[in-house]
Coordinates of C-alpha atoms and ligand atoms in Angstrom, one line a residue:
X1 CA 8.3 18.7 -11.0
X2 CA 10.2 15.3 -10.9
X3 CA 9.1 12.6 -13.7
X4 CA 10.0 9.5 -15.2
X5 CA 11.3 9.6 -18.6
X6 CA 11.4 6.1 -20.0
X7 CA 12.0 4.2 -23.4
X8 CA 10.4 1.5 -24.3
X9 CA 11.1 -1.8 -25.9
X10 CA 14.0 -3.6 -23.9
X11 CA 13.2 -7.1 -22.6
X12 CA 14.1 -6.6 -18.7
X13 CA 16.6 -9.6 -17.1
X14 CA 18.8 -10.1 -14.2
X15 CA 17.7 -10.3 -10.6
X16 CA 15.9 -7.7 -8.1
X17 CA 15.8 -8.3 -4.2
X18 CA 12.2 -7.3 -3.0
X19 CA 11.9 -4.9 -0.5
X20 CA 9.9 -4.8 2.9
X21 CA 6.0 -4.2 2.6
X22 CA 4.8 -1.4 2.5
X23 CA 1.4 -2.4 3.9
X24 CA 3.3 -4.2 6.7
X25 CA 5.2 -1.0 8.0
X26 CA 3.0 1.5 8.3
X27 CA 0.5 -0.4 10.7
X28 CA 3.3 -1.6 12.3
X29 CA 4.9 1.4 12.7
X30 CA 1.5 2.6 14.0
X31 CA 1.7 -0.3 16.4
X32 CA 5.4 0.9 17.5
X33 CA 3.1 3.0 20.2
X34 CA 1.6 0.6 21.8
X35 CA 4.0 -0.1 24.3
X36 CA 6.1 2.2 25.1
X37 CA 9.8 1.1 24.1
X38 CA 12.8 1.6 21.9
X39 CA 12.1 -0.4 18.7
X40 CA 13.8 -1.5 15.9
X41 CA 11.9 -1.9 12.7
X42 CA 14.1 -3.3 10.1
X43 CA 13.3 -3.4 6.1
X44 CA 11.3 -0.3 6.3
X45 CA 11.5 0.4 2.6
X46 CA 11.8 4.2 2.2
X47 CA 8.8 5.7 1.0
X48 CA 6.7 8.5 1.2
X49 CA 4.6 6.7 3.3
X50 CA 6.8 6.0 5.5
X51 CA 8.2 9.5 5.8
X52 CA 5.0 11.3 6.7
X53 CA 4.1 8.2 9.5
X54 CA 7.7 8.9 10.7
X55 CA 6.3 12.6 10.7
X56 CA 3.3 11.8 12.8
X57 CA 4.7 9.5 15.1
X58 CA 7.5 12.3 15.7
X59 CA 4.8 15.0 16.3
X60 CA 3.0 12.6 19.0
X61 CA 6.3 12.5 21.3
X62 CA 7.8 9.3 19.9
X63 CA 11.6 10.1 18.8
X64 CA 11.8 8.7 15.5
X65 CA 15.2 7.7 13.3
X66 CA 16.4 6.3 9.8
X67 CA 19.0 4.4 9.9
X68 CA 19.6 2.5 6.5
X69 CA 16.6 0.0 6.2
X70 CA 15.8 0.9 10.0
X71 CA 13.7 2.6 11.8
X72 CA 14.4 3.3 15.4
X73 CA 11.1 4.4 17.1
X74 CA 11.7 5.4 21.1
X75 CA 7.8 5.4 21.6
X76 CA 8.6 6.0 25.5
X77 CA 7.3 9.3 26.4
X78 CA 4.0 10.6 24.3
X79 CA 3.2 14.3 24.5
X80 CA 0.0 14.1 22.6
X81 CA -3.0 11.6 21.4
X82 CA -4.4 14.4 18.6
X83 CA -3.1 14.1 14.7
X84 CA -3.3 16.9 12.8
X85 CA -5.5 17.3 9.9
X86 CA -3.2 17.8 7.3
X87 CA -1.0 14.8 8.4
X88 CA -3.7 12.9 8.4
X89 CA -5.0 13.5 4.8
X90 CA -2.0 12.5 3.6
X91 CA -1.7 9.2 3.7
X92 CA -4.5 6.3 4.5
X93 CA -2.6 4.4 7.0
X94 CA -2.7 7.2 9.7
X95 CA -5.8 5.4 10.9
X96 CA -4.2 2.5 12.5
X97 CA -3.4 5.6 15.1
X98 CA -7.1 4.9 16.6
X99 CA -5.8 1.4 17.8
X100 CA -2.8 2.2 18.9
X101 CA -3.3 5.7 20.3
X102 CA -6.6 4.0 22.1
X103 CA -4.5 1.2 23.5
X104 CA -1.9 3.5 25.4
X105 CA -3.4 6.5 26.0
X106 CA -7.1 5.8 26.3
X107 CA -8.0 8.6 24.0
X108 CA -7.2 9.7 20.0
X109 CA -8.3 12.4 18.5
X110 CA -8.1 11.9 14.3
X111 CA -9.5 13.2 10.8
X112 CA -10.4 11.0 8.2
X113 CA -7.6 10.1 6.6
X114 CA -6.6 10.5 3.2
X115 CA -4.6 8.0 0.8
X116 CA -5.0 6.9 -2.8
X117 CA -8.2 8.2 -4.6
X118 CA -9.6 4.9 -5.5
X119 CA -13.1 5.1 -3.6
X120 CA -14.9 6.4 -0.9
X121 CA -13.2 4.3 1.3
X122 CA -14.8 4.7 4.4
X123 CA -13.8 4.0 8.1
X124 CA -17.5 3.1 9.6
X125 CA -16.3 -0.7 10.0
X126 CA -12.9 0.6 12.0
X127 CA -15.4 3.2 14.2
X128 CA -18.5 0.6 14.4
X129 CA -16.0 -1.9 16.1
X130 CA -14.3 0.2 18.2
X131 CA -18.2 1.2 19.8
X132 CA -18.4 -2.6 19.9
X133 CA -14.9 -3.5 22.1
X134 CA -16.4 -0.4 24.7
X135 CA -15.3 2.8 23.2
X136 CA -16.3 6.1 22.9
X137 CA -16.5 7.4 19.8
X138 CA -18.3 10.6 18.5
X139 CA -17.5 11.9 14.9
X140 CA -18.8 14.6 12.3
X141 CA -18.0 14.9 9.0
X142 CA -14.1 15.5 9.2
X143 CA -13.2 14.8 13.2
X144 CA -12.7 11.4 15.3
X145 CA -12.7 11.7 18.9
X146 CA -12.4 8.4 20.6
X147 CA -11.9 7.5 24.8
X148 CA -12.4 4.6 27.0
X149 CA -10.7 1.1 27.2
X150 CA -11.9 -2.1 25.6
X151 CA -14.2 -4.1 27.5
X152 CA -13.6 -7.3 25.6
X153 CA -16.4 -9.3 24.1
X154 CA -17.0 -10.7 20.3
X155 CA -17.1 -8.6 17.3
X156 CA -17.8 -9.9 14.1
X157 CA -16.9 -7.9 11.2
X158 CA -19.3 -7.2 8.6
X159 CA -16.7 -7.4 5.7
X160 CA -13.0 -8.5 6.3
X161 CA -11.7 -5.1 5.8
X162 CA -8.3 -5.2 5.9
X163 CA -7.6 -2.1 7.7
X164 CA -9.9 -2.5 10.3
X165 CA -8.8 -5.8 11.3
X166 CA -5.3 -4.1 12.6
X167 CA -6.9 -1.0 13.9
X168 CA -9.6 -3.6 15.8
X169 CA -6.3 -5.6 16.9
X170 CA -4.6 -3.0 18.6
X171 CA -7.4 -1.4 20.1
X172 CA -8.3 -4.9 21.9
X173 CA -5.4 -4.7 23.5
X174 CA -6.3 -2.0 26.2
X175 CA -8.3 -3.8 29.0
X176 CA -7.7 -6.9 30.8
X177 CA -10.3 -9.1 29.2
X178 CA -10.6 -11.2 26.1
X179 CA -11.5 -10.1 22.5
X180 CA -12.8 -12.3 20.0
X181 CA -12.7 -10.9 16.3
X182 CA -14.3 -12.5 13.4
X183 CA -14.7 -12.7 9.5
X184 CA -11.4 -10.9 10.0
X185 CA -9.3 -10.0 6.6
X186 CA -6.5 -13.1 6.3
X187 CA -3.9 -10.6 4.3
X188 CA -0.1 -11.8 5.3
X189 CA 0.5 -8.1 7.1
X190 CA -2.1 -9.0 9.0
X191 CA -0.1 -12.1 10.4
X192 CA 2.9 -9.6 10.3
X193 CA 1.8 -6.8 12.7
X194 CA 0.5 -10.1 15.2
X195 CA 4.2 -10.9 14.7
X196 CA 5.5 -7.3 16.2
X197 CA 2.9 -7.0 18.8
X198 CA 4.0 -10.1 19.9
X199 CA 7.2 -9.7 20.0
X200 CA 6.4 -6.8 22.2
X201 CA 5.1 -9.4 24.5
X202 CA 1.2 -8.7 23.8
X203 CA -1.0 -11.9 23.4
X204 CA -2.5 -12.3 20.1
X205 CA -3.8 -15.4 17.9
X206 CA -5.0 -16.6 14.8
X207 CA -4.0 -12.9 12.5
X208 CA -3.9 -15.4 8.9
X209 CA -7.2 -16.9 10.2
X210 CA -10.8 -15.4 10.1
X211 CA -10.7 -15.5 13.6
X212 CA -8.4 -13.3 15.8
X213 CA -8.1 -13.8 19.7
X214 CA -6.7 -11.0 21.7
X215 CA -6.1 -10.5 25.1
X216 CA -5.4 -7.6 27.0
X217 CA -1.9 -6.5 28.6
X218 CA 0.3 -3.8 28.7
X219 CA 3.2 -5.5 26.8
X220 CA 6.4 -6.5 27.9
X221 CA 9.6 -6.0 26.0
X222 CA 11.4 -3.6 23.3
X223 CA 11.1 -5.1 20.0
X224 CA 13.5 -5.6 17.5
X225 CA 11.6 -6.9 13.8
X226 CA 12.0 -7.6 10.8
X227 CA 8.9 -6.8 8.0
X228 CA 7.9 -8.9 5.6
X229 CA 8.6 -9.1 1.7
X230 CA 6.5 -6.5 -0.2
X231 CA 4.4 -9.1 -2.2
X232 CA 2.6 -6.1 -4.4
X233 CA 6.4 -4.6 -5.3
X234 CA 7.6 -8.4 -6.3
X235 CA 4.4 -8.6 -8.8
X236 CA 4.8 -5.6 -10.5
X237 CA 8.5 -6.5 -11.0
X238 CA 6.8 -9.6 -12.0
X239 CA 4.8 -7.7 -14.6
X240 CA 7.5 -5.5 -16.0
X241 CA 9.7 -8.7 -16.9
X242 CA 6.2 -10.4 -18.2
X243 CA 5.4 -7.3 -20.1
X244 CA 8.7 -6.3 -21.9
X245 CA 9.0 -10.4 -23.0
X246 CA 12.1 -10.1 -20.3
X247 CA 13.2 -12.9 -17.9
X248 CA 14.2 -13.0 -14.2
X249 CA 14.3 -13.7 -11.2
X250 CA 12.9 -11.9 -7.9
X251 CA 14.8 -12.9 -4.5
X252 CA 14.0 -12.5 -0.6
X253 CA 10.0 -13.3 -1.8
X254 CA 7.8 -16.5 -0.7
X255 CA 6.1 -17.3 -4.2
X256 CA 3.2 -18.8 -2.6
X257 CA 2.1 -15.4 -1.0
X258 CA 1.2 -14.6 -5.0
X259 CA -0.6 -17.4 -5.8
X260 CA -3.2 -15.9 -7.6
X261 CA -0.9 -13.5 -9.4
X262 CA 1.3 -16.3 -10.4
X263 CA -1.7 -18.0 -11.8
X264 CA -2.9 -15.2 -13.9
X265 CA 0.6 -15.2 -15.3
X266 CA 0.7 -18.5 -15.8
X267 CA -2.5 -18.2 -17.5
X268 CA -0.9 -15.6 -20.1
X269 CA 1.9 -17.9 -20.9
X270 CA 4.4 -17.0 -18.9
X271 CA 6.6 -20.2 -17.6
X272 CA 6.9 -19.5 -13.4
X273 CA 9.1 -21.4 -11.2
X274 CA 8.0 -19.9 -7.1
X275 CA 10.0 -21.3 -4.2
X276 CA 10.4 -20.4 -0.5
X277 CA 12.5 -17.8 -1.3
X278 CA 12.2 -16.5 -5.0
X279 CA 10.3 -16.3 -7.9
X280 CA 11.7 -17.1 -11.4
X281 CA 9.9 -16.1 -14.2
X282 CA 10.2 -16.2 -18.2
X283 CA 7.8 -15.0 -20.7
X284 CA 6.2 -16.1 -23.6
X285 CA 6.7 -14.3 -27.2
X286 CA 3.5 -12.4 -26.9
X287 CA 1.6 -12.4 -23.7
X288 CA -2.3 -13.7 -24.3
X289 CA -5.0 -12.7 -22.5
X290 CA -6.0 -14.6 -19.2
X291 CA -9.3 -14.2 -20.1
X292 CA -11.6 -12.8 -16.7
X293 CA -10.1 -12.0 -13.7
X294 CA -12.2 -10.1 -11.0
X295 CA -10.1 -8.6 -7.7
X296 CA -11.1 -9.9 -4.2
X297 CA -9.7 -10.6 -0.5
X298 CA -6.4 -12.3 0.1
X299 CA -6.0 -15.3 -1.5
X300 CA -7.4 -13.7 -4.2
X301 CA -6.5 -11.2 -7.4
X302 CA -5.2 -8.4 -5.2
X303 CA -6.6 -5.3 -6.0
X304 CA -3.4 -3.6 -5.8
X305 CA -1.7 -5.3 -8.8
X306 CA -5.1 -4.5 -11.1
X307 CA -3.9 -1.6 -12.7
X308 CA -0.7 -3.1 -13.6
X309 CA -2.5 -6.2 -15.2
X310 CA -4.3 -3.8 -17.1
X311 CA -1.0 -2.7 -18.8
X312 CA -0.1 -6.2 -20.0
X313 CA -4.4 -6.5 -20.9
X314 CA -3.7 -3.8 -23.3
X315 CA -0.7 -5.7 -25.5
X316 CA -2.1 -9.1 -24.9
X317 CA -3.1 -11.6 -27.6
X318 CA -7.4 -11.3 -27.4
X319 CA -9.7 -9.7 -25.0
X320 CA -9.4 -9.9 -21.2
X321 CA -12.0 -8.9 -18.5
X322 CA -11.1 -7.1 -15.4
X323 CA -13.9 -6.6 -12.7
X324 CA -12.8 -4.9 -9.6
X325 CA -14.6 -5.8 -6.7
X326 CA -12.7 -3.9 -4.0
X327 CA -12.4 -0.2 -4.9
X328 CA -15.4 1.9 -6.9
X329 CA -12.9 4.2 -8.6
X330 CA -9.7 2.3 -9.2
X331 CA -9.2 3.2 -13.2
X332 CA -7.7 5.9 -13.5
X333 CA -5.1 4.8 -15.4
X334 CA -7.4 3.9 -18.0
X335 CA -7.5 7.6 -19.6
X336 CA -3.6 7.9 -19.4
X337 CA -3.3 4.3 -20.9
X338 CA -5.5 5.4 -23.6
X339 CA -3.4 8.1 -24.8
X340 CA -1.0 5.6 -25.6
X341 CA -3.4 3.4 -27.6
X342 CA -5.0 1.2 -25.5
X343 CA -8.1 -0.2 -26.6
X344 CA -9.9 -0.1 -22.7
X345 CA -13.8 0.0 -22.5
X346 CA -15.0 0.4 -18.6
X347 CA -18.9 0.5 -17.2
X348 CA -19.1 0.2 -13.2
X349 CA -16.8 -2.5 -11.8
X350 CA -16.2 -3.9 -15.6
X351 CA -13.4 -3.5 -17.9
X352 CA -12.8 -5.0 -21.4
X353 CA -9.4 -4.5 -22.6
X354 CA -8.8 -5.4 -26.6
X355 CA -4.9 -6.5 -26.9
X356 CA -3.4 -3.9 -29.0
X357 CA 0.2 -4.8 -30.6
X358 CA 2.1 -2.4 -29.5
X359 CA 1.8 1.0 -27.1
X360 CA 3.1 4.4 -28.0
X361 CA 4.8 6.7 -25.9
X362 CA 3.0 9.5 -24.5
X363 CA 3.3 12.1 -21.5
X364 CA 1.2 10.8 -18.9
X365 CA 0.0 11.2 -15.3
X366 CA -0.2 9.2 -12.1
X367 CA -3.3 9.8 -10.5
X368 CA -2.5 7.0 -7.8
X369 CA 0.3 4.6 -6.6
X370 CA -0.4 1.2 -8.2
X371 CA -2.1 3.2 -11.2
X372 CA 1.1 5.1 -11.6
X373 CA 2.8 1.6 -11.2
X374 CA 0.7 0.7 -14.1
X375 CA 1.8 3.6 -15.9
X376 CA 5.5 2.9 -15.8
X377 CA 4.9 -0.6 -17.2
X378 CA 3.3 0.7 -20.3
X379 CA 6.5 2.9 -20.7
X380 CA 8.5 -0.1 -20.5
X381 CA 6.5 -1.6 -22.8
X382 CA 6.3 1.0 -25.7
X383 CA 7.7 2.5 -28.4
X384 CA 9.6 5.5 -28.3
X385 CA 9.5 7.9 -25.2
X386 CA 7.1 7.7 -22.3
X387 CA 7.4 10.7 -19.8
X388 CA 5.4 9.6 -16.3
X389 CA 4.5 12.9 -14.6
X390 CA 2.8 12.7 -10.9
X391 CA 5.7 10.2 -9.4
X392 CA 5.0 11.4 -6.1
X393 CA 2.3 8.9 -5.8
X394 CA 4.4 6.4 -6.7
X395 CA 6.9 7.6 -4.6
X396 CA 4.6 7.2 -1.9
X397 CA 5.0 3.2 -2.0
X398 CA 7.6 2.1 -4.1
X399 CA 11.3 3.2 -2.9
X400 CA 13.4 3.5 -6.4
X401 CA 11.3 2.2 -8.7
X402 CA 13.3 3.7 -11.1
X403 CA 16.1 2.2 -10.1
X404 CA 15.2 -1.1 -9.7
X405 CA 13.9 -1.4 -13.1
X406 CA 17.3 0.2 -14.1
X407 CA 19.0 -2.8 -12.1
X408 CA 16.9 -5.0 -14.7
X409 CA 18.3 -3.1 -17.7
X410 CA 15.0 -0.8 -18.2
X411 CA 15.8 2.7 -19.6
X412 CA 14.4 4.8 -17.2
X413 CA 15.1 8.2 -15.8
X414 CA 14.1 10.2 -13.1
X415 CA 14.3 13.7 -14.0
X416 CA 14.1 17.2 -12.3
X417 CA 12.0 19.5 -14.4
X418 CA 11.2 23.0 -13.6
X419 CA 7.3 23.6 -14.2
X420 CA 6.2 25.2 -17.0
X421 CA 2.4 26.8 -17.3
X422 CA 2.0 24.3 -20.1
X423 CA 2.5 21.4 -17.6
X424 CA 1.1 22.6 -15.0
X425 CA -2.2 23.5 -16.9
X426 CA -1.9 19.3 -18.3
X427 CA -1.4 18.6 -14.7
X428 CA -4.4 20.3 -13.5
X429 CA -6.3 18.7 -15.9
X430 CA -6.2 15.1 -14.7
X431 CA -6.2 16.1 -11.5
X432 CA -2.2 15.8 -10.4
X433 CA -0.7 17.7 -7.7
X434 CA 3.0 18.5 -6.5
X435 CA 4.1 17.1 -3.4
X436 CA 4.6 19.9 -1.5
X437 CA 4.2 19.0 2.3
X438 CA 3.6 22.7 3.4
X439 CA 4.3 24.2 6.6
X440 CA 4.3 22.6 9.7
X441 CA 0.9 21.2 11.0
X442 CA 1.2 20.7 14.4
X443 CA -0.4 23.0 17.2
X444 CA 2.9 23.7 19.4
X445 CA 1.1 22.9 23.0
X446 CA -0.3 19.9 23.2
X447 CA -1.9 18.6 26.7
X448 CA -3.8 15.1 25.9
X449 CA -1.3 13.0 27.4
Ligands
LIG525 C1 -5.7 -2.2 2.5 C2 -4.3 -1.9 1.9 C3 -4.5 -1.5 0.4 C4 -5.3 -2.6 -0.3 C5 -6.6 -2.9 0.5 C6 -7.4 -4.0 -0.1 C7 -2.9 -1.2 3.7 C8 -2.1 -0.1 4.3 N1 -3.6 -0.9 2.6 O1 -6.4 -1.0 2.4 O2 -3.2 -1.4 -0.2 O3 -5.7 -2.0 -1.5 O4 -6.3 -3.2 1.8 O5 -6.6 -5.2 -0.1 O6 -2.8 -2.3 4.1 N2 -14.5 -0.7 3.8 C9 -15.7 -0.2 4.3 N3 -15.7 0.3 5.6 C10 -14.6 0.3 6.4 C11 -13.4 -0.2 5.8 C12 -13.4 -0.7 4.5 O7 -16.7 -0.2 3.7 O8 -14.6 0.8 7.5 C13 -14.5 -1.2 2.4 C14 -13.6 -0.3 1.5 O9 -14.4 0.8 1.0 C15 -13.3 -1.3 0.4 C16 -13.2 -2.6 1.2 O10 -13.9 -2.5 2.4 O11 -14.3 -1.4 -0.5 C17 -11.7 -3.1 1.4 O12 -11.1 -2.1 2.2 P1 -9.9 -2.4 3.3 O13 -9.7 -3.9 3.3 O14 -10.3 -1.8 4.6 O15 -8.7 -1.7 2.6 P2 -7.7 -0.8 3.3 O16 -7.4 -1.3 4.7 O17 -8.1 0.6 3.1

């Protein structure tokens, strides 16, 4: 069982180079099957997610290769439109596969997929829009089973899910006619994956804007790309240097892509300094509260970097409301930050945090990536020895967290322990599993395509 093992109370300084997005590559390498090519994917950071899409795309037909920051996909020959259940449940961003697999093969075959536990997070806006562009698409509980081509026409989305959007993207390509998507999600990976289908020759317009125009083609060229800056990794970096009362500066990231993180930092008396191509950041004594700060849609609070504000709630001068407006079930750090001290009251949507002065170090588990994020900082941030079990889920979205915060002179560990009942039995308790991807999924003979 691997875990963190961290001791708190150094200020973090120096300089960290943010990755590639996370949320960027996995749609994109989704989209790496729409037209059938050799493509290069540079600053795929290496992640779990990343891993197991590598998996599926591999088990599909695609040929599939790391090389450094890199991923070569050879999407050219297909041998099957079905992904496996268990593939499928292990990460949320297997259902961009609709859109793509519905783009070049006319049919996909999914489960519902599976991801952080943070929600219900449902799919009905992805399957309702697919109906709308001219698919087929019958479902029961678990299975997905889509055909046809998209007819073109105007779809408006009912909420400007994120997910949807690129799934609704890539699925409009298929067809000869022209699809018009509205009240579309305006998250920069949106604009991103319209940058690799384009550069694969499709014709797409407006991803940034609530309106998306696409039209039908079959592509033209092999792409090579380049993802964009992971703006989620540069704000928790953000929030470790704010948190541990460290300064520094963050590289290779467009500040105003965090505009409202920057603000909320700001806001608890940090001095920022964003430019076109880092972020430079010093904080204040004692962090103060930023007072109420409620998670929404791109420009807004992401909902990804809530947990982690939590952590600095917690030591913050005063009281500070969080409402999260995205997610149902996205506190689950709360219990774990509570056995270090934290002082967190949560009904519904609704946390109040008291600032506390100081955390202690506790053994705690992550339940969920940005939660387990959230986790880490409060090690960072407290006295004596925080152990992290769980790291898997960060794993699945952060490539070397640990080491990155080593890089900024945090005192953090990973380390390899070999399960004991007692941690298991704590494990079970809040709900953490191993990592253990099991044998092989896939049904050898596979005849869709
Ligand atoms: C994406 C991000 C995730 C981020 C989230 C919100 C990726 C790979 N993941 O997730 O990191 O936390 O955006 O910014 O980019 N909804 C429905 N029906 C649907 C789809 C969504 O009701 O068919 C609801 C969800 O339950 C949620 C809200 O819409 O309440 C936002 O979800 P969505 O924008 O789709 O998030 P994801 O694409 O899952």
């Amino acid at each position: 069982m691997e875990s963190y093992h961290i001791r708190g109370g150094t200020p973090l300084h120096g300089e960290y180079p943010v990755k590639g997005a996370k949320n960027a590559a996995l749609p994109i390498l989704a989209a790496a099957l729409c037209k059938g090519g050799i493509h290069e994917i540079y600053g795929c950071p290496d992640i779990g997610d990343a891993s197991v899409m590598m998996d599926i795309l591999k088990g599909l037909g695609a040929d599939c290769r790391r090389d450094g920051n890199c991923l070569v996909v050879d999407s050219r020959q297909l041998t099957s439109a079905a992904v496996p259940r268990q593939l499928m449940s292990m990460l949320r961003s297997s259902v961009f596969l609709m859109g793509s697999l519905l783009m070049r093969t006319g049919e996909a075959v999914v489960y519902r997929p599976g991801g952080c536990n943070i929600g219900s997070r449902p799919i009905d806006i992805h399957t309702d829009g697919l109906r709308h562009l001219g698919y087929t698409v019958t479902e029961d509980e678990e299975k997905i089973v889509c055909s046809g081509r998209c007819r073109g026409g105007r779809y408006v989305l009912p909420y400007p899910s994120v997910g949807a959007t690129e799934n609704l993207m890539m699925a409009a390509l298929s067809g000869d006619g022209l699809t018009v998507l509205e009240n579309c999600a305006i998250e920069p990976e949106i604009l991103d994956l319209q940058g690799f289908l384009r550069t694969c020759g499709f014709q797409v317009y407006g991803a940034g804007t609530g309106t998306i125009a696409v039209l039908g083609g079959k592509g033209i060229s092999d792409a090579m790309y380049f993802i964009m800056e992971d703006r989620i990794e540069a704000a928790t970096y953000l929030m470790a240097l704010a948190g541990t009362g460290g300064e520094g500066i963050l590289t290779g990231v467009r500040g105003r892509l965090l505009g409202s993180v920057l603000q909320v930092l700001e806001n608890m008396g940090c001095r920022i300094r964003s430019f076109q191509d880092r972020i430079e950041l010093v904080s204040p004594e004692r962090l103060r509260s930023p007072g109420m700060v409620s998670t929404a849609p791109y420009p807004g609070f992401p909902t990804d970097c809530q947990p982690q504000l939590m952590t600095l709630a917690v030591c913050a001068a005063g009281e500070t409301r969080i409402c999260e407006e995205i997610f149902e079930n996205r506190f689950s750090h709360k219990k774990e930050l509570m056995k270090m001290g934290a002082n967190i009251e949560t009904c519904g949507k609704n946390a109040i945090i008291k600032g506390i002065g100081r955390l202690q170090g506790a053994e705690v588990c992550a339940q969920d990536l940005r939660g387990g994020a959230a986790l880490v900082l409060a090690g960072l941030m407290a006295e004596e020895e925080t152990v992290v079990t769980g790291i898997h889920h960060i794993e699945r979205g952060y490539e070397g967290l640990e080491r990155g915060l080593r890089l900024l002179g945090g005192n953090i560990e990973k380390k390899n322990e070999r399960k004991t009942k007692k941690t298991e039995e704590s494990a079970a308790e809040v709900g953490c599993v191993s990592a253990d991807h099991g044998s092989s999924p896939w049904v050898p003979v596979l005849s869709h395509v």
